[in-house]
mmCIF file with all atom_site columns, C-alpha atoms in Angstrom:
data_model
loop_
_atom_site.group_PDB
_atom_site.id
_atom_site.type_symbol
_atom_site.label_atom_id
_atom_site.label_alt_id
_atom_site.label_comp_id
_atom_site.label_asym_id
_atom_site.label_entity_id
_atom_site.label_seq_id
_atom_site.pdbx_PDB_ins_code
_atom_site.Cartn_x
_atom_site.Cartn_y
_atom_site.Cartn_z
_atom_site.occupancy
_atom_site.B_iso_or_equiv
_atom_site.pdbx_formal_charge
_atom_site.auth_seq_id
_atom_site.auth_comp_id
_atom_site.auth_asym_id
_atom_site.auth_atom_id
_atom_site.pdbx_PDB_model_num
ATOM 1   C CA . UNK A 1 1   ? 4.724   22.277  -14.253 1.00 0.00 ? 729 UNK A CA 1
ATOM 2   C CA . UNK A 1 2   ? 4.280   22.042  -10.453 1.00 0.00 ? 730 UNK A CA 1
ATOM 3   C CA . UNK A 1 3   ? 1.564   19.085  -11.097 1.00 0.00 ? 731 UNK A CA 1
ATOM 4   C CA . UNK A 1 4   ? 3.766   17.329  -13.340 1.00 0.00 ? 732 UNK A CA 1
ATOM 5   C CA . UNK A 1 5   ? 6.801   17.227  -10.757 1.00 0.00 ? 733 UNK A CA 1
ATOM 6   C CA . UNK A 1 6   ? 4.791   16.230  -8.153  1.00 0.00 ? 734 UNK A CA 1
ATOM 7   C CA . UNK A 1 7   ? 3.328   13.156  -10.067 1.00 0.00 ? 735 UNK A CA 1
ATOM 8   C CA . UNK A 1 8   ? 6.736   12.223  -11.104 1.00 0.00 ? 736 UNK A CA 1
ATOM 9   C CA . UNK A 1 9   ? 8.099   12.299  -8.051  1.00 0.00 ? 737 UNK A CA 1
ATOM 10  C CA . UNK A 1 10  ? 5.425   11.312  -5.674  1.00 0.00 ? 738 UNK A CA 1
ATOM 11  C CA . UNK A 1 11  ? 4.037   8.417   -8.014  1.00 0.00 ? 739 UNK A CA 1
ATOM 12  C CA . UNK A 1 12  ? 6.352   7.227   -10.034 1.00 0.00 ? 740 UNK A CA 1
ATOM 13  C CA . UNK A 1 13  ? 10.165  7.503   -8.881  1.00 0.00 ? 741 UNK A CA 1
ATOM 14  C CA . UNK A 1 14  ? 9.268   7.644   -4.306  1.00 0.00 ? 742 UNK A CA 1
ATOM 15  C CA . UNK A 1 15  ? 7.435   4.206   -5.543  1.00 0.00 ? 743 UNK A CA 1
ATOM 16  C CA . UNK A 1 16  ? 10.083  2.763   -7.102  1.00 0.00 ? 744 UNK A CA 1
ATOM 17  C CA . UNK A 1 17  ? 13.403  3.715   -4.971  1.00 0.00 ? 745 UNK A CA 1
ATOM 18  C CA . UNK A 1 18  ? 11.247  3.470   -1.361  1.00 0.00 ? 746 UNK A CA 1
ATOM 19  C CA . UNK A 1 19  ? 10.374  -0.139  -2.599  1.00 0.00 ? 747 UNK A CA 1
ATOM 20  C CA . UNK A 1 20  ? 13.894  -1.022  -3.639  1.00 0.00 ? 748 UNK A CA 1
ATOM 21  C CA . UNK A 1 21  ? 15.413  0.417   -0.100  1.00 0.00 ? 749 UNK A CA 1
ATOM 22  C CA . UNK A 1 22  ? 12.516  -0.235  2.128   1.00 0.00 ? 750 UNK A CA 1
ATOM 23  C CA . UNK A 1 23  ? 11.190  -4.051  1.016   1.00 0.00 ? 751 UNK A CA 1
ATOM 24  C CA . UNK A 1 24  ? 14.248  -4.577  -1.428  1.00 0.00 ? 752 UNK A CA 1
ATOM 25  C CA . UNK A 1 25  ? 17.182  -4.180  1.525   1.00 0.00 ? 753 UNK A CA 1
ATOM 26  C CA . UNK A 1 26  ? 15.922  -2.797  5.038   1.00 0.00 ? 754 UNK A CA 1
ATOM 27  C CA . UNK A 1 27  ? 12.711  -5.770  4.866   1.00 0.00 ? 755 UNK A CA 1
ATOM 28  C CA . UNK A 1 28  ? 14.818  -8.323  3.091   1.00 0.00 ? 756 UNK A CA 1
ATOM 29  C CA . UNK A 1 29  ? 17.941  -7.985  5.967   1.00 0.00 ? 757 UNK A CA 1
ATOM 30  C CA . UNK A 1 30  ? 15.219  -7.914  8.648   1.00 0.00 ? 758 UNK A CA 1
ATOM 31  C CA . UNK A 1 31  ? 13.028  -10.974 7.646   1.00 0.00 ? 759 UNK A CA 1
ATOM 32  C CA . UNK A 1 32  ? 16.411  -13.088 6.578   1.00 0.00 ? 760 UNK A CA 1
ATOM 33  C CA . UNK A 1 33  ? 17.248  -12.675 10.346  1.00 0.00 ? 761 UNK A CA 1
ATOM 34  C CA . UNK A 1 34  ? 14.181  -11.726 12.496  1.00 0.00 ? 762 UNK A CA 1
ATOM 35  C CA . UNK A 1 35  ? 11.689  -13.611 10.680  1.00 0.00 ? 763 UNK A CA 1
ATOM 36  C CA . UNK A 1 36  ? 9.080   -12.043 7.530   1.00 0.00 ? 764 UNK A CA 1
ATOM 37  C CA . UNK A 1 37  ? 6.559   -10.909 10.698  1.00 0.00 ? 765 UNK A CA 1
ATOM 38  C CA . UNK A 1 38  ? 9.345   -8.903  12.438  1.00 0.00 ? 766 UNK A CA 1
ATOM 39  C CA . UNK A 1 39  ? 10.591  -7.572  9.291   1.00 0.00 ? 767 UNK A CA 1
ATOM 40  C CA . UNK A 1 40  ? 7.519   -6.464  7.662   1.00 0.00 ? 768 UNK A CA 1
ATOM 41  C CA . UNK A 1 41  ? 6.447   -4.591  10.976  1.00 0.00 ? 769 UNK A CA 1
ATOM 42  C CA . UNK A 1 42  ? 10.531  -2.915  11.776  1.00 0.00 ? 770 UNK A CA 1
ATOM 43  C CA . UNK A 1 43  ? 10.546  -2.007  8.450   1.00 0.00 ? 771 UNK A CA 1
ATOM 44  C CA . UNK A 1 44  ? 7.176   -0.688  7.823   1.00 0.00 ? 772 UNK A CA 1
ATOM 45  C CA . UNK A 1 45  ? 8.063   1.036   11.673  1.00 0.00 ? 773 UNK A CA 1
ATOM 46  C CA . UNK A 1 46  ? 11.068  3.253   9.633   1.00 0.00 ? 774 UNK A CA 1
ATOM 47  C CA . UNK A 1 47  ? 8.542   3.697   6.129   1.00 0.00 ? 775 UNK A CA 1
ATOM 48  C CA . UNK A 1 48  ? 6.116   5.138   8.503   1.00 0.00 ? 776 UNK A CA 1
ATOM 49  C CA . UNK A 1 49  ? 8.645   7.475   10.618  1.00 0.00 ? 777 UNK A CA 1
ATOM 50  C CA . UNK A 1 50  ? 10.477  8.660   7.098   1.00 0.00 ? 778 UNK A CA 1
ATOM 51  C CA . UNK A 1 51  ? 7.490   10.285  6.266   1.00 0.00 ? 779 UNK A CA 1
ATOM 52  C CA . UNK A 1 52  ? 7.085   12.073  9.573   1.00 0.00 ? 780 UNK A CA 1
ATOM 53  C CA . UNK A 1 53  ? 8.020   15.778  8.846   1.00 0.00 ? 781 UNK A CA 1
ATOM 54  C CA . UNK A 1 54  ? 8.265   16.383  12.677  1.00 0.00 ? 782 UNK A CA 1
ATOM 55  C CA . UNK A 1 55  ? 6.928   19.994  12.537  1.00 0.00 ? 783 UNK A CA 1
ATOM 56  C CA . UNK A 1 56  ? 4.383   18.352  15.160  1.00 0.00 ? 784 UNK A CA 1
ATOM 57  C CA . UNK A 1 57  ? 3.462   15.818  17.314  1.00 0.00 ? 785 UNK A CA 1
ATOM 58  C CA . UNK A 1 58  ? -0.164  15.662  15.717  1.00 0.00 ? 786 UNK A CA 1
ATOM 59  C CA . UNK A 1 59  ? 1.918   14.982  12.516  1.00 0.00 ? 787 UNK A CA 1
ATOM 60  C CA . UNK A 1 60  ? 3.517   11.545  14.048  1.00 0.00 ? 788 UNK A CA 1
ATOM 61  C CA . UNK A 1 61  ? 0.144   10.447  13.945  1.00 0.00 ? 789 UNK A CA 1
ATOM 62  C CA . UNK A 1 62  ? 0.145   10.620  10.440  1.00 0.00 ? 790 UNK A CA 1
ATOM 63  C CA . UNK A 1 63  ? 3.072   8.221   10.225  1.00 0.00 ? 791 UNK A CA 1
ATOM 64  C CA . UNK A 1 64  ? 1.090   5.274   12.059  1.00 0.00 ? 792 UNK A CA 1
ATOM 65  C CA . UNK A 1 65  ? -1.367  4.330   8.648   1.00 0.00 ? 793 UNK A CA 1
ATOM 66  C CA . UNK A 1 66  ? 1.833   4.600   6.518   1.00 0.00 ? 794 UNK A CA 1
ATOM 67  C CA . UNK A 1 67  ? 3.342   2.790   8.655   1.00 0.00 ? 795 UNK A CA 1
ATOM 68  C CA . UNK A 1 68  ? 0.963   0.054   8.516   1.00 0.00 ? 796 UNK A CA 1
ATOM 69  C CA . UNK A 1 69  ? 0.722   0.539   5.100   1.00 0.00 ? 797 UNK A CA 1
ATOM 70  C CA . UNK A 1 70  ? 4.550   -0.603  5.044   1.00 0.00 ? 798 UNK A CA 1
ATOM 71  C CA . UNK A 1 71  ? 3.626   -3.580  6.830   1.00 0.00 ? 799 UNK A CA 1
ATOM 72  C CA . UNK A 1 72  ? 1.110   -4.279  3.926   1.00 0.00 ? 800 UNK A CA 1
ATOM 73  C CA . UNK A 1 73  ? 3.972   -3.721  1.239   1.00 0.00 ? 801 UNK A CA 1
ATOM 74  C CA . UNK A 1 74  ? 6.323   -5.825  2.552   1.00 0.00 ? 802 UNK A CA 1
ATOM 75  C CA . UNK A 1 75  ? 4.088   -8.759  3.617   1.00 0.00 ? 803 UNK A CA 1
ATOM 76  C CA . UNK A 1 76  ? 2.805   -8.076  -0.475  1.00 0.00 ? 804 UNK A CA 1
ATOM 77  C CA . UNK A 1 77  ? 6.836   -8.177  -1.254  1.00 0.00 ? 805 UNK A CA 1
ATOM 78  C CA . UNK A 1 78  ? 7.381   -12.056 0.920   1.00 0.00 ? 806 UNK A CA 1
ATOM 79  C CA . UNK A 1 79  ? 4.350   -13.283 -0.651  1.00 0.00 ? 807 UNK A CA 1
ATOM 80  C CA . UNK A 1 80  ? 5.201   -12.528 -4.240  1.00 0.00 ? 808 UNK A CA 1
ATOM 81  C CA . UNK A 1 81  ? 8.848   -12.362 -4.304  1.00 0.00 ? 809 UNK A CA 1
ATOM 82  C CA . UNK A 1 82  ? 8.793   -9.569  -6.327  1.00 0.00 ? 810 UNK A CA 1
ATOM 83  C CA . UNK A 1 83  ? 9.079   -5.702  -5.667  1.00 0.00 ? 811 UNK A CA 1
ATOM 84  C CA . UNK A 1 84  ? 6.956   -5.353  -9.042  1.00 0.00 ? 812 UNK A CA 1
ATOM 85  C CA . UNK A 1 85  ? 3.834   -6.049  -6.776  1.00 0.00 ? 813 UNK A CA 1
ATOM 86  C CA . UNK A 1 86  ? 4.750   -3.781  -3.964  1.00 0.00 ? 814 UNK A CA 1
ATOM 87  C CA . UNK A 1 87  ? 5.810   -0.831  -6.535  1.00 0.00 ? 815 UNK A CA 1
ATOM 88  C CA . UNK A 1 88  ? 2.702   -0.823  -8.371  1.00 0.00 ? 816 UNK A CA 1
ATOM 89  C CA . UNK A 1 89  ? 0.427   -0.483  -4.726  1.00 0.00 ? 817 UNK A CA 1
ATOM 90  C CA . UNK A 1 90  ? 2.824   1.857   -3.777  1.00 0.00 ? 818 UNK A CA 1
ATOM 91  C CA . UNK A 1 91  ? 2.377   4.083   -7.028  1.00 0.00 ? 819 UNK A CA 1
ATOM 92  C CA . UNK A 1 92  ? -1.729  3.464   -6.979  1.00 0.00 ? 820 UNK A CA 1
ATOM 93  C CA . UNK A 1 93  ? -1.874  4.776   -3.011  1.00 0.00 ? 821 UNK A CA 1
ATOM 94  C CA . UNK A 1 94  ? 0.200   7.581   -4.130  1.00 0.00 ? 822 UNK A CA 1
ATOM 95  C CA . UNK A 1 95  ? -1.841  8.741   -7.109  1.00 0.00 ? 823 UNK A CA 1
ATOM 96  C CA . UNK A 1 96  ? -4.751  8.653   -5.311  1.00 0.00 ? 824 UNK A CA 1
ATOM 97  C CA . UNK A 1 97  ? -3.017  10.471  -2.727  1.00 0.00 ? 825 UNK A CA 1
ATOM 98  C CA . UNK A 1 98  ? -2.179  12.949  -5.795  1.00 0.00 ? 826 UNK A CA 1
ATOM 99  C CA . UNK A 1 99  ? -5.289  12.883  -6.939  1.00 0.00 ? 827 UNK A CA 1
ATOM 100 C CA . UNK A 1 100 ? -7.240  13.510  -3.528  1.00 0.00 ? 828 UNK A CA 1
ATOM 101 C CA . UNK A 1 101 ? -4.836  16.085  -2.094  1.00 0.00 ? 829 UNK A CA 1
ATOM 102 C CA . UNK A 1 102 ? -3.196  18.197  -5.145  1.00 0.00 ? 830 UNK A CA 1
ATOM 103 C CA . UNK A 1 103 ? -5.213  21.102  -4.174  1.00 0.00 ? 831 UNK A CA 1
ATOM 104 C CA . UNK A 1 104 ? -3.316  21.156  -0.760  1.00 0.00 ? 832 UNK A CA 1
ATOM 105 C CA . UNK A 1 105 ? -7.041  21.481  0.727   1.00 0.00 ? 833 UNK A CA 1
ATOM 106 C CA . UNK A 1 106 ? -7.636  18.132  3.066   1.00 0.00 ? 834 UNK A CA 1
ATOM 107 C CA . UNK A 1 107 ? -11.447 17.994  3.480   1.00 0.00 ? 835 UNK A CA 1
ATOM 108 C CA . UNK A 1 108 ? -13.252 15.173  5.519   1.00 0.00 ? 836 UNK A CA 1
ATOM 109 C CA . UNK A 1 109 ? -15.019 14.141  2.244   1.00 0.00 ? 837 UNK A CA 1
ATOM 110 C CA . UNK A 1 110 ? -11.730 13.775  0.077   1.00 0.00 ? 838 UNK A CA 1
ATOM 111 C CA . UNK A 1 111 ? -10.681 11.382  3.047   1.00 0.00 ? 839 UNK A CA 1
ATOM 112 C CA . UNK A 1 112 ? -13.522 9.851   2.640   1.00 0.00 ? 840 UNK A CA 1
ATOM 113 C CA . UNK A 1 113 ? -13.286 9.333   -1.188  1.00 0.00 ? 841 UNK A CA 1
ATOM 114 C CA . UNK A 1 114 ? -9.357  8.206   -0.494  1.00 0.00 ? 842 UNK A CA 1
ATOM 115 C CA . UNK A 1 115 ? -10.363 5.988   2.113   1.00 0.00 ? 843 UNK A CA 1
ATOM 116 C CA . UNK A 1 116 ? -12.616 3.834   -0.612  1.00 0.00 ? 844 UNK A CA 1
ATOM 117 C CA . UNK A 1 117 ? -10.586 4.482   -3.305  1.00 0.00 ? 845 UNK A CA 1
ATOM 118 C CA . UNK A 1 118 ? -7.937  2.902   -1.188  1.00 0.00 ? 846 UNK A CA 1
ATOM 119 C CA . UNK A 1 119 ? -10.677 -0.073  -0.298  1.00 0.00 ? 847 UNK A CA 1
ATOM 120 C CA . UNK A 1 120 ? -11.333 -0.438  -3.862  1.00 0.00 ? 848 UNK A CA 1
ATOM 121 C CA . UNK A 1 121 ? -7.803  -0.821  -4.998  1.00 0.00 ? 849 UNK A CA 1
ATOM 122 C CA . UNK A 1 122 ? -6.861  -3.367  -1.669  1.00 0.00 ? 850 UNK A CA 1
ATOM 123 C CA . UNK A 1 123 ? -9.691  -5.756  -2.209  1.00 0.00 ? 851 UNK A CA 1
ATOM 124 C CA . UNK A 1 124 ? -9.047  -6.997  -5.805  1.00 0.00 ? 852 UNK A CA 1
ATOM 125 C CA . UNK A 1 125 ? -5.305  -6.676  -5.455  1.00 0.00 ? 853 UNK A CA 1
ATOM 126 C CA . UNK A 1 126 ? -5.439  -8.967  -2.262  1.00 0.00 ? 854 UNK A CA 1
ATOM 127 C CA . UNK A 1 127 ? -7.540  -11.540 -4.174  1.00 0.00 ? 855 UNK A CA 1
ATOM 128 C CA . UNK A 1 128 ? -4.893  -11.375 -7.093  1.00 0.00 ? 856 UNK A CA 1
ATOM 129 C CA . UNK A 1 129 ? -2.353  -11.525 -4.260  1.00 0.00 ? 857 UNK A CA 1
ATOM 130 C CA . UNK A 1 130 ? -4.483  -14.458 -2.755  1.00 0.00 ? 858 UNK A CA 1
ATOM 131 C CA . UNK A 1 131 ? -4.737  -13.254 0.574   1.00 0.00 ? 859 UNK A CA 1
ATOM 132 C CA . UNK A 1 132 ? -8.734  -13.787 0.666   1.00 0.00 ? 860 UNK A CA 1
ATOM 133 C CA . UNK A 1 133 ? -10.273 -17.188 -0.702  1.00 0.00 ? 861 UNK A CA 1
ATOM 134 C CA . UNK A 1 134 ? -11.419 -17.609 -3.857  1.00 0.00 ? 862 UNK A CA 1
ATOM 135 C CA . UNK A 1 135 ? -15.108 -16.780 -4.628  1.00 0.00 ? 863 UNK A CA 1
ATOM 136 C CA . UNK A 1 136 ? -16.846 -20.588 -4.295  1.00 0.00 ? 864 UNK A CA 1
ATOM 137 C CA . UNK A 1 137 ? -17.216 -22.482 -7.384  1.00 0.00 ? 865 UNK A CA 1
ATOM 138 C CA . UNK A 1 138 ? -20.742 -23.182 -8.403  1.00 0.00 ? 866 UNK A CA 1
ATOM 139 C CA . UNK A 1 139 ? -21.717 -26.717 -8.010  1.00 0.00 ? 867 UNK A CA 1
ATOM 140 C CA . UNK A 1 140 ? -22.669 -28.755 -10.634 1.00 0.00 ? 868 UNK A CA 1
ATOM 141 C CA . UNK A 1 141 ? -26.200 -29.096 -8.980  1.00 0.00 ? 869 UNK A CA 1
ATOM 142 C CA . UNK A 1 142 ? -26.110 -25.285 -9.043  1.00 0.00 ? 870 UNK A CA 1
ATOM 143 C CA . UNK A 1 143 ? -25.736 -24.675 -12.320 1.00 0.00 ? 871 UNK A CA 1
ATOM 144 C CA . UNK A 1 144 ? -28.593 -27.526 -13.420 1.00 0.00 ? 872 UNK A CA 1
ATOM 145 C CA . UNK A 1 145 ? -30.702 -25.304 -11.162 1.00 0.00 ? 873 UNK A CA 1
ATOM 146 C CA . UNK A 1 146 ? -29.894 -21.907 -13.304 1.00 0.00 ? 874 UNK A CA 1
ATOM 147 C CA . UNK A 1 147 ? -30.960 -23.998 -16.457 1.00 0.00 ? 875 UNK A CA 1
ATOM 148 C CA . UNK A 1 148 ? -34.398 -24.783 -15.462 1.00 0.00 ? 876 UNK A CA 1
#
């Protein structure tokens, strides 16, 4: 039952209303005033520190990738112009985190696995997103070549 809470809290419904108050209002204010650069990186600044626990200074540390991750989701957010996008990276990252982490046991090689994961889901998303170039066409000369 513990499980089940967790991954409908954590991936499904954090997702959906950090998205809506993070990108939705605190990003969209920011950028209509500041500018999308200055927005993306105030507003990913607050995700990040929201999800310091401050039991620690070693744990503020933890708030600097999530806070670049914020950066990510809201630049994802300006170039779609839809929260759908942001949600769904939002839910991915935390299932993995789920998935990585529910035994409450961080070890260097789930970080590792988390870290790809996370690689894996980034790259095709930010072709789909069309933040790398297309793979080149094949010339026509190219292809006459593969038929010989």
């Amino acid at each position: 039952a513990g499980m089940l809470v967790l991954i409908l809290f954590a991936g499904l419904m954090a997702p959906v209303i950090e998205e809506v108050v993070f990108r939705g209002v605190i990003f969209r204010s920011l950028a209509n005033s500041l500018g999308v650069a200055t927005g993306a990186v105030v507003s990913g600044a607050f995700f990040g520190l929201l999800h310091w626990d401050f039991a620690t200074i070693d744990r503020l540390l933890q708030s600097i990738p999530l806070a670049l991750f914020g950066v990510m989701l809201a630049l994802i957010y300006a170039l779609t112009g839809t929260l759908l996008a942001a949600i769904v990276m939002h839910a991915t990252n935390n299932a993995l985190a789920i998935a990585f982490f529910a035994a409450g046991e961080e070890s260097t090689l789930g970080v590792i696995l988390a870290i790809v994961a996370w690689m894996l889901l980034i790259l095709p998303m930010a072709r789909f997103l069309k933040l790398l170039p297309p793979s080149p066409k094949p010339s026509s000369a190219d292809i006459d070549s593969v038929d010989r």
